[in-house]
Short mmCIF file of C-alpha atoms in Angstrom, two decimals:
data_model
loop_
_atom_site.label_atom_id
_atom_site.label_comp_id
_atom_site.label_asym_id
_atom_site.label_seq_id
_atom_site.Cartn_x
_atom_site.Cartn_y
_atom_site.Cartn_z
CA MET U 1 9.07 -1.92 4.15
CA LYS U 2 10.77 -1.01 0.89
CA ALA U 3 14.13 0.77 0.94
CA TRP U 4 12.95 3.90 -0.90
CA ILE U 5 10.16 4.36 1.64
CA LYS U 6 12.63 4.07 4.51
CA TRP U 7 15.00 6.58 2.95
CA SER U 8 12.26 9.08 2.14
CA VAL U 9 10.84 8.86 5.67
CA CYS U 10 14.37 9.16 7.09
CA PHE U 11 15.07 12.24 4.95
CA GLY U 12 11.74 13.85 5.88
CA MET U 13 12.24 13.20 9.57
CA PHE U 14 15.83 14.53 9.37
CA LEU U 15 14.55 17.81 7.91
CA GLN U 16 11.94 18.06 10.64
CA ALA U 17 14.54 17.32 13.33
CA ALA U 18 16.92 19.94 11.91
CA LEU U 19 14.14 22.52 11.78
CA GLY U 20 13.07 21.65 15.33
CA GLY U 21 16.68 21.94 16.54
CA ILE U 22 17.02 25.39 15.01
CA VAL U 23 13.77 26.56 16.62
CA ILE U 24 14.83 25.19 20.02
CA ALA U 25 18.24 26.88 19.75
CA TRP U 26 16.48 30.11 18.71
CA TRP U 27 14.25 29.83 21.80
CA PHE U 28 17.20 29.54 24.19
CA PHE U 29 19.53 32.02 22.45
CA PRO U 30 17.32 34.70 20.82
CA GLN U 31 20.03 37.35 20.95
CA ALA U 32 22.67 35.32 19.08
CA SER U 33 23.87 37.05 15.93
CA ILE U 34 23.13 34.10 13.66
CA PHE U 35 19.50 34.03 14.77
CA GLN U 36 19.21 37.79 14.35
CA ASN U 37 20.41 37.35 10.73
CA ILE U 38 17.99 34.46 10.14
CA PHE U 39 15.11 36.48 11.60
CA ALA U 40 15.98 39.47 9.40
CA TYR U 41 16.14 37.16 6.36
CA LEU U 42 12.76 35.62 7.17
CA LEU U 43 11.15 39.06 7.23
CA THR U 44 11.98 39.59 3.52
CA ASP U 45 9.60 38.54 0.73
CA PHE U 46 11.71 35.51 -0.19
CA GLY U 47 11.97 34.54 3.49
CA GLN U 48 8.19 34.61 3.77
CA LYS U 49 7.99 32.25 0.77
CA VAL U 50 10.51 29.94 2.47
CA ILE U 51 8.34 29.85 5.61
CA LEU U 52 5.26 29.14 3.47
CA GLY U 53 7.10 26.36 1.64
CA LEU U 54 8.24 24.77 4.92
CA GLY U 55 4.71 24.96 6.29
CA ILE U 56 3.28 23.29 3.18
CA TYR U 57 6.01 20.65 3.35
CA LEU U 58 5.24 19.84 6.99
CA VAL U 59 1.48 19.64 6.38
CA VAL U 60 1.87 17.40 3.30
CA LEU U 61 4.33 15.15 5.15
CA ALA U 62 1.96 14.85 8.11
CA VAL U 63 -1.04 14.03 5.86
CA LEU U 64 0.95 11.41 3.91
CA TRP U 65 2.30 9.83 7.09
CA LEU U 66 -1.16 9.66 8.68
CA SER U 67 -2.83 8.26 5.58
CA TRP U 68 -0.11 5.62 5.21
CA THR U 69 -0.36 4.51 8.83
CA ILE U 70 -4.16 4.42 8.79
CA SER U 71 -4.52 2.56 5.48
CA ARG U 72 -1.78 0.02 6.25
CA PRO U 73 -3.19 -3.37 7.26
CA THR U 74 -2.80 -4.39 10.88
CA THR U 75 -0.41 -7.31 11.29
CA GLN U 76 0.03 -9.11 14.56
CA GLY U 77 1.88 -12.10 15.94
CA SER U 78 -1.37 -13.92 16.68
CA MET U 79 -4.91 -13.97 15.34
CA THR U 80 -8.25 -14.83 16.88
CA ILE U 81 -9.75 -17.58 14.72
CA HIS U 82 -12.85 -18.24 16.83
CA ARG U 83 -14.66 -16.11 19.37
CA ASP U 84 -17.43 -17.23 21.67
CA HIS U 85 -19.14 -15.20 24.36
CA ALA U 86 -16.46 -15.25 27.04
CA SER U 87 -13.70 -17.16 25.34
CA LYS U 88 -11.63 -17.01 22.18
CA VAL U 89 -9.22 -19.23 20.29
CA GLN U 90 -6.04 -17.61 19.06
CA ILE U 91 -3.44 -18.99 16.68
CA ASP U 92 0.18 -17.90 16.77
CA GLN U 93 2.07 -16.77 13.66
CA LYS U 94 4.79 -19.40 14.20
CA ALA U 95 2.13 -22.11 14.42
CA VAL U 96 0.67 -21.02 11.07
CA GLU U 97 4.15 -20.99 9.53
CA ASN U 98 4.87 -24.51 10.82
CA ASN U 99 1.47 -25.71 9.61
CA VAL U 100 2.12 -24.42 6.07
CA ARG U 101 5.66 -25.83 6.12
CA LEU U 102 4.41 -29.28 7.13
CA THR U 103 1.65 -29.10 4.51
CA LEU U 104 4.25 -28.41 1.82
CA GLY U 105 6.30 -31.40 3.01
CA LYS U 106 4.42 -33.75 0.69
CA TYR U 107 5.85 -31.97 -2.36
CA ASP U 108 9.32 -32.63 -3.70
CA LEU U 109 10.89 -29.53 -2.10
CA PHE U 110 13.97 -29.01 0.05
CA ASN U 111 14.88 -26.29 2.59
CA ILE U 112 11.34 -24.97 2.93
CA GLU U 113 11.13 -21.60 4.66
CA VAL U 114 7.73 -20.01 5.30
CA LYS U 115 6.97 -16.45 6.45
CA VAL U 116 3.39 -15.48 7.29
CA LYS U 117 1.88 -12.05 7.93
CA LEU U 118 -1.43 -12.30 9.74
CA LEU U 119 -3.83 -9.49 8.82
CA SER U 120 -5.99 -9.75 11.89
CA ASN U 121 -8.68 -7.21 10.96
CA ARG U 122 -9.48 -8.99 7.70
CA ARG U 123 -8.76 -12.56 8.87
CA GLN U 124 -6.36 -12.98 5.97
CA ALA U 125 -2.74 -14.02 5.61
CA ASP U 126 0.13 -13.15 3.30
CA VAL U 127 2.43 -16.13 2.83
CA VAL U 128 5.98 -16.18 1.45
CA VAL U 129 7.45 -19.60 0.65
CA VAL U 130 11.14 -19.99 -0.21
CA ALA U 131 12.18 -23.51 -1.20
CA THR U 132 14.63 -25.46 -3.29
CA LEU U 133 13.32 -27.61 -6.14
CA SER U 134 14.40 -31.18 -6.59
CA GLN U 135 15.46 -32.42 -10.01
CA THR U 136 12.20 -34.27 -10.66
CA THR U 137 9.67 -31.47 -10.11
CA ASP U 138 8.00 -29.33 -12.75
CA PRO U 139 7.81 -25.72 -11.45
CA THR U 140 4.81 -24.67 -13.57
CA VAL U 141 2.54 -27.42 -12.29
CA LEU U 142 3.95 -27.17 -8.78
CA GLU U 143 3.06 -23.48 -8.43
CA SER U 144 -0.67 -23.97 -8.96
CA GLN U 145 -0.71 -27.08 -6.75
CA ILE U 146 1.04 -25.28 -3.89
CA THR U 147 -1.29 -22.29 -4.17
CA GLN U 148 -4.38 -24.50 -4.03
CA THR U 149 -2.99 -26.59 -1.17
CA VAL U 150 -2.02 -23.59 0.98
CA ARG U 151 -5.34 -21.85 0.32
CA ARG U 152 -7.34 -24.97 1.18
CA ASP U 153 -5.25 -25.79 4.24
CA LEU U 154 -5.54 -22.30 5.74
CA LYS U 155 -9.27 -22.12 5.08
CA GLU U 156 -10.23 -25.59 6.31
CA MET U 157 -7.95 -25.90 9.31
CA LEU U 158 -7.64 -22.34 10.59
CA ASN U 159 -10.48 -20.39 8.90
CA ILE U 160 -8.02 -17.88 7.42
CA GLU U 161 -8.26 -16.61 3.85
CA LEU U 162 -5.10 -16.53 1.73
CA ARG U 163 -4.67 -12.99 0.42
CA ARG U 164 -1.31 -13.35 -1.30
CA LEU U 165 1.14 -16.18 -1.86
CA ASN U 166 4.66 -15.31 -2.93
CA LEU U 167 6.46 -18.44 -4.07
CA LYS U 168 10.24 -18.34 -4.58
CA LEU U 169 11.60 -21.63 -5.90
CA LYS U 170 15.33 -22.06 -6.43
CA PRO U 171 16.98 -24.84 -8.42
CA TYR U 172 18.91 -27.55 -6.61
CA HIS U 173 22.71 -27.70 -6.87
CA TYR U 174 24.61 -30.91 -6.09
CA ASP U 175 26.92 -29.34 -3.51
CA GLN U 176 24.03 -27.79 -1.57
CA LYS U 177 22.98 -29.05 1.88
CA VAL U 178 19.28 -29.83 2.14
CA THR U 179 16.68 -30.26 4.82
CA ILE U 180 13.77 -32.53 3.95
CA VAL U 181 10.46 -32.09 5.73
#
């Protein structure tokens, strides 16, 4: 999740929590002078507009939150790749990551890290590959080859479509430790 989404959700939930805390305190202590002043303020024309604005804010926030959670793809740690009458074959996310990592081992890459999101409803996968280039590889040719290889490997071996491949290749430095697959 992106940082601005986290902060906006955090801010919205903080406002709701503060409003809920005030209402709960008002419920337990209705005769407190501060709540009498707030109640008198809310009975004015401007106070009525504040209540209307808070109501609109809460409804819009609820609609946005619901639409975001409903439209967001379902990701899981495992995916069913074949289903028969009484049985099913599931593949684990770590197994898919290791499969892609071993497939990319034939290229001239070091320190290969693979992250996979399995979109189980659509039978698709989002793949992020972070690797270090060797001195002899051409990144422009390598990108298309890796995309075709990962797409073919996922489709043929696991019957999963590749939705998105994010490839992050870093140059090799001489003092860097490497892991070769």
